[in-house]
Structure formats: C-alpha cells, structure tokens
Amino acid sequence: MCKCNCSDSNIDLNLLKPVLDKYSNVKGSLITILQNAQEIYGYLPTEVIYEVASATGNTPAKVMGVATFYTQFRFKPVGKYLIMLCQGTACHVNGSEMIAQTINEELGISDGETTDDGLFTLSCVACLGCCSLSPVMMINDETYGSLTPKKVREIIAELKSRS
Amino acid sequence: MKIIVGQGSCGIAAGAGKIKAVLEQSVEGKYPIGITGCIGMCWLEPIVDVYDDNNNLHRYVKVSEDIAKAIAEAVLSSDFAKACEYEISDEDKLFLEKQTRIALRNCGIINPENIDEYVSVGGYSALKKVLSSMTQDDVINEIKASGLAGRGGAGFPTWFKWNAAKQSKGEEKYLICNADEGDPGAFMDRAVIESDPHSLIEGMLIGAYAIGAKEAVVYVRAEYPLAIIRLQNAIEQARNAGFVGENILGSGFTCDFRIKAGAGAFVCGEETALIESLEGSRGMPRLKPPFPAQEGYWHKPSNINNVETFANVAWIISNGGEAFSDMGTEDSKGTKVFALTGKVKRGGLVEIPMGKTLREVIFDIGGGIKEDKQFKAVQMGGPSGGCIPESLLDTVIDYKKLSATGAIMGSGGMVVMDESTCMVGMAKFFLDFTAKESCGKCVHCRIGTKRMQEILTRIVNGEGKDGDIELLEELCEAIKDGALCGLGQTAPNPVLTTIKYFRNEYEAHINNKKCPAKECTQLLTYEIDKDKCIGCTMCAKKCPVSAISGELKSAHSIDTAVCIKCGQCIANCKFGAISKN
Ligand SMILES: Cc1cc2nc3c(=O)[nH]c(=O)nc-3n(C[C@H](O)[C@H](O)[C@H](O)COP(=O)(O)O)c2cc1C
Ligand code: FES
C-alpha cells in the first residue's frame, strides 16, 4: 500500500471484488479491469491501482503505466456532469475553439478541470463520431450537436438548475 | 403502414429519441414505431420514414416535435398531402440517388437491433453459401477476384493478408476487426456498426473461415457506446440463431466472438499497437516483420481488417468478385465510403464507386460550400493525410492518384474547408494531435513531432522566423524516414501538403505577420468602424477585459494593447461595426 498519505479512505475496495473475481485470471484483461473499476469509482484511486496490481500479479508501476497510456482513465474524481468536448477535425473547422472558450467563461474550467462545486468536469476528446453535427459535445451519455455559444450557455444553465 | 425513425448516434444527438416518443404518443398505439440506423443524411436529422399502405416512402426531414405531430396526423388520416411540406426536397434526394451502396447497403433501411430484418434482406446467405459449398481457397480467390483492398487506410489487398494468415502454421489463429476509427472527422465505421452490425459479423465469419480462425475479436473505440451496445446485441442474436459459436449451421466450423472496448489512444488503430492493447498492455507498436499474419495476437497468426473492409465481404460472396471489380479504376476496385463533413452543405455518409472525382463528391453530392463561400481545401486521411487544394479537385478517387497529391485515401474522412480556415493553423492542429498521440517509443516521432509543433505554434503566434519553412521540411523528411510505425511516418503529411499548396499562407504569417484566413488570433487586431458604431455600449459591456471605451451614443474604440481578441464584441454587435484584420 502506498505510504505517501495520498490515499482516500472512503474507497470501498469490496466493490471491486466481483470484477477481480471475474477477470483477474483471464489473460489480457488489465484494461477491461481498469475500465470496470472506473465505472465503479468514477476514476482510478491509488488504492484501486494497488489492489488491481496485487490481484493480477503485476507491479503497481505496470498497472499505472497502462492506465496513464490511455486518455480514458482518470486519476481524480470527476464532477457530476462530465463534459466531453470534441476537438476533432470537423469540430475544429466548425468552431470548437469557441465552444471551449464559452465553457471556460461559464464554468471557469479548462481541459481536465472540475468546478469547485464538483458539478462539472471538462474533458477534451478527439471525435465523438457525430462530425456532421459539429461542433459536438457529450455530457454523461447524452450528445449535443450543432453547438453555438448560446446553446452551450442554455445547456449548462439547464443542468445547473437540475441540481 | 410502417413508421421508422432514424436512430444512429447523429440522429439521436439531433433529437430523434424525443421525436420517436412524440410519434408513439401521437399515433396512440395504432402503429408501432420502428427504428433504423444512420441513413447517412446527417444534416437532415432527425429523419422519419413512413411507408404508406401502397408501400410508397414518405421521408420527413429535420423533424421537430410539431412536425412529428403533423406526420402522425397524416398517418392516422392516411392523408399524406397534409404533411407533404415536411418531406425531403428533390434536391436533397439526389444525395442518396447519386450513391452506390455496398458497404452501407442496409444502413438506414433495416432495424439494426433485429436479426430477422437482416436475414430478410438476404443476410447470412453468403455465410451459408461459404459453409456449404466453398473451400478456404475458394473464398480467398473470390476476394482476390473482387480486388477488395483494405479500407482502414493503407489499401493493402485483402486476399493477400487472408492467404498469408491461412498459410501460417498453427492451430490457434485469430481474426480481428479494427473498429478504432481514430481519424477525427471520420464516422463510417461507427455508422456500419450502429446501423448494420450483422453485415460486419457475417463478413468476419467468412474471413475467420477463410483463414481458419476459431476466435474473432472486435476492437471498438470507447467513444462509441451505442455501437458497442448494438454489436453486443447482434452477436447474441447471431449466437442464438446458430451463426456464431460452435459447429455453425452444422458445418463443423466454429467461431466465437468477443468485443474489446478501446480506452482512447489514436495509435491503437495501428494494427500491432492494437494487438498490444488487446493483450492488456500499453498500445505501443511492434516492429514489423514479423507481420500479424505470422505472429499477431498472443504471437499467434492473426488477421486484422477494418470494419468497412468486412462490410463488403458478404456482398462480394453473394454477387461474385467480378461484380465488385467491375466498379472502380484500374488500380482501385469497388466502392468507398466517405464521411463528408466540415463546411459542406450536405454533410453525411457518401458511398461511391472508385473513380469519381473529388469535385463530384463535394459539389454534386455534397452540394458545395455552406453559405456559398469559396472552397479552399479538402482534408483527407486525417492526421496521416493532407489538404488537397481547389486546383486538384478533379483528382480521381483512387489509391494511387490520391497518394500522388501528397494526401491519402485514408479511412474516408473528408473534411471540407472554406476561405475562413487557416492552413497553417490546420497543420498545427494535426501536429498538436500527433505530438499528443505519439506513443513515445521511437525518438523520431516523439521528439520530431514535438519540434514541428513548436515551430508551427510560433508561426501562428506571429513569431515565425526566416528559414522556418525549410526547417519544417527537413524535419518532415527525417521523421518520415526514421519513425517506427505509420503514425510517425505519416505525421508530416499535413505539414508537407499545406506547405506545398499553401506556401503563401506560411509566408504571410512569417514575413508579414498576417493570417490571410483571419483565424490566428494573435495576428489579428480588432477595430470599430466609427461610421457604423452608434454607441449602444453593448460591446463595452460584453468585453471581459474592459478594453472598449466610449460614451453612450458616440463611437467606441478598442485599446488593442488590452484586447485579448476573444471575439465577444463582434458576436454581440448588432450593427456589424466591428471587424478583425
Ligand atoms: C497511426 C495509425 C492509425 C490507424 N488507425 C486505424 C483505424 O482507426 N482504423 C483502421 O481500420 N485502421 C487504422 N490503421 C491501419 C491499420 O494499421 C491496418 O492497416 C488496418 O486496420 C488493416 O485493415 P484493412 O486492411 O482492412 O485496411 C491505422 C494505422 C496507423 C499507422
Ligand atoms: S470531429 Fe467532432 S465529432 Fe467528429
């Protein structure tokens, strides 16, 4: 276990058990395990990295090495609403920069940051596959297309009022 | 009477889910509301198709909740004249009429969540034919006759890879589908999986039979949740129907399917990196040879093809290789799907025979440029491709001819740009991407892309130096030669093509500190036209850094030293008094 006091004592490692039971002996499953872990905790806490390492017979460094390679994995908790803003080619040509700027003005967050109230996290991604509706963003599982600064402000206001 | 709502990702993003609910409510349960995948006319979403009692199709586009209610009324009264104003225009109909659909043959027509609909249009008959009457070599020869080449980018002959994998020694072999679709701006593979997953499964089963694989894996991009759900569902249905699993259709052929969700890394589209990722490691490419056909997944013989490649296979087996090779050019056979996006009027999926020109795709089918602006370039092949200028619009779509321009066919992303897109900015955009996505394994790619990114950044910021263009060219050549995998080897293409065709834009940035497309913010100054400004103070109120001053009802002015060029003032001026230069 980590000794630098970075640990978050609220992590319930029991939740991970079914995942490890299912996959830890199936070779090549490390990414799948991490994806499932992130589903459970919303991110990959340090304890989880250690737990996965010991269950799969890897070093924590190897697990961390895999996790940090892929953009999907996060190491900090995310807000209630995860905004995935597309920065793909089509969205770039159709003004995704302006959308990023609007989100920044409205919420004060840039790529990878979370608002202080823990409501919103912004994550810039490459192509959500809805390029003909560019610029596009996805919030949790919902996709919003043909964005304009005005539309983004309305969507954010609506989500804020919901919480 | 049949009512169908298009439910691909783009349709849903445009509100098709809600439209379906409104229709369901409005027809009061008298008719079921069916679904289909992506019709490919994404700019018209949400789309509702109604087949009346005479089986005539009424296609309604850009359907709002009110229009949905009007459609329901037309349906309930069987009086389609009532809603005819919402039907698709003849001009927009041309978008589909000018296409030849093979890979997309069922997209937007059948229900992707129901295997019976796939079977009813001839689905799985090619598999039956293969298993009942063809040897492995027969299949490979049919694919050879078709001239099918890999649709994932490199355009390598499919039969050759299948044959190599078949001939590799060993009992344990794997068939892998590359559904990573990394080119940002491309979405054909997503559309095929969401709209017609069984055609992928059937193509893969035939491929697995041909090479002798007992296990098939689909590696799907994590950003495509709906595709994963529909594919999972389709695999289960195929298993229950006896098309997947042990002793398929009593033939003795066994093949199981698995989906592996990617975790977000562009380099994992490269086949050896994809294999590393499948094995649960960092997705770093391996040195070739050995090729995957010799040593792939778990170091066993493996064959990897793209989604669109597989989607053509069942059609080829059913219709014969020659029917496929009759289409296209000497060098490139069959059809190709393009994801047409950017500043084009009609953006969506276009499948056409090879041999058409870029102009036909962008202007005849795509309808030309939005707001009738000037066409500037079309980007093909994403981060590995390049920008093709107007003077080459009559280039024929063919692997060799496109490569001769410096761009590539790529996987089919076609992003159209007008005069407002800065070409240096575009090159920087792609280098930002490749520098970030470089896996770091080889020095040329890791450091080379970084250096290029730095030079491009300084050019767009107005700090470009004499000799920067030449330095970029030198770096490009070195990276092309020295990089380990396709990512690095092709990363210079966006830079080389923009230098080749738009050198004047580079020079304007470096020598005159000007951005001709007026896109590079650092090189712009904002000005207020004293004659047009009426002094409404709106701009001053909106300016986040208080750079605008002036009395009420008198002309305002901008302090350029303070201005951060955010564009808020232009967006909020009702009188068009502010310009950037
Ligand atoms: C950096 C890089 C990214 C790639 N991304 C993809 C991709 O997203 N999808 C794909 O099918 N092929 C991709 N490829 C090509 C694959 O390496 C491989 O050639 C292809 O999947 C083979 O299938 P095909 O013969 O059917 O085209 C990529 C190649 C490189 C070098
Ligand atoms: S480029 Fe943004 S969705 Fe594809």
mmCIF file of C-alpha atoms in Angstrom, chain A residues 2 5 10 13-14 19 36 49-50 52 70 74 80 85 92 97 109 122 124 129 134 147-148 154 159:
data_model
loop_
_atom_site.group_PDB
_atom_site.id
_atom_site.type_symbol
_atom_site.label_atom_id
_atom_site.label_comp_id
_atom_site.label_asym_id
_atom_site.label_seq_id
_atom_site.Cartn_x
_atom_site.Cartn_y
_atom_site.Cartn_z
ATOM 1 C CA CYS A 2 1.084 3.483 -0.738
ATOM 2 C CA ASN A 5 -0.755 9.599 2.563
ATOM 3 C CA ASN A 10 -13.523 6.446 1.529
ATOM 4 C CA LEU A 13 -12.399 -1.966 -2.230
ATOM 5 C CA ASN A 14 -15.094 -4.615 -1.746
ATOM 6 C CA VAL A 19 -14.628 -7.556 -11.185
ATOM 7 C CA ASN A 36 -14.776 -1.626 -14.855
ATOM 8 C CA ILE A 49 -4.326 0.611 -8.713
ATOM 9 C CA TYR A 50 -2.575 -1.274 -5.898
ATOM 10 C CA VAL A 52 -5.580 -4.449 -9.200
ATOM 11 C CA TYR A 70 -4.956 5.749 -22.324
ATOM 12 C CA ARG A 74 -8.698 9.500 -14.826
ATOM 13 C CA LYS A 80 -21.481 15.035 -11.634
ATOM 14 C CA LEU A 85 -15.936 18.312 -25.814
ATOM 15 C CA HIS A 92 -12.234 22.262 -35.173
ATOM 16 C CA GLU A 97 -12.438 26.525 -30.029
ATOM 17 C CA ILE A 109 -12.690 25.282 -16.173
ATOM 18 C CA LEU A 122 -14.364 19.311 -18.818
ATOM 19 C CA CYS A 124 -11.440 17.469 -24.429
ATOM 20 C CA GLY A 129 -18.292 10.303 -34.423
ATOM 21 C CA SER A 134 -20.118 19.564 -35.424
ATOM 22 C CA LEU A 147 -23.423 23.878 -30.803
ATOM 23 C CA THR A 148 -23.253 27.650 -30.590
ATOM 24 C CA GLU A 154 -28.513 27.238 -22.181
ATOM 25 C CA LEU A 159 -28.046 21.280 -15.938
#
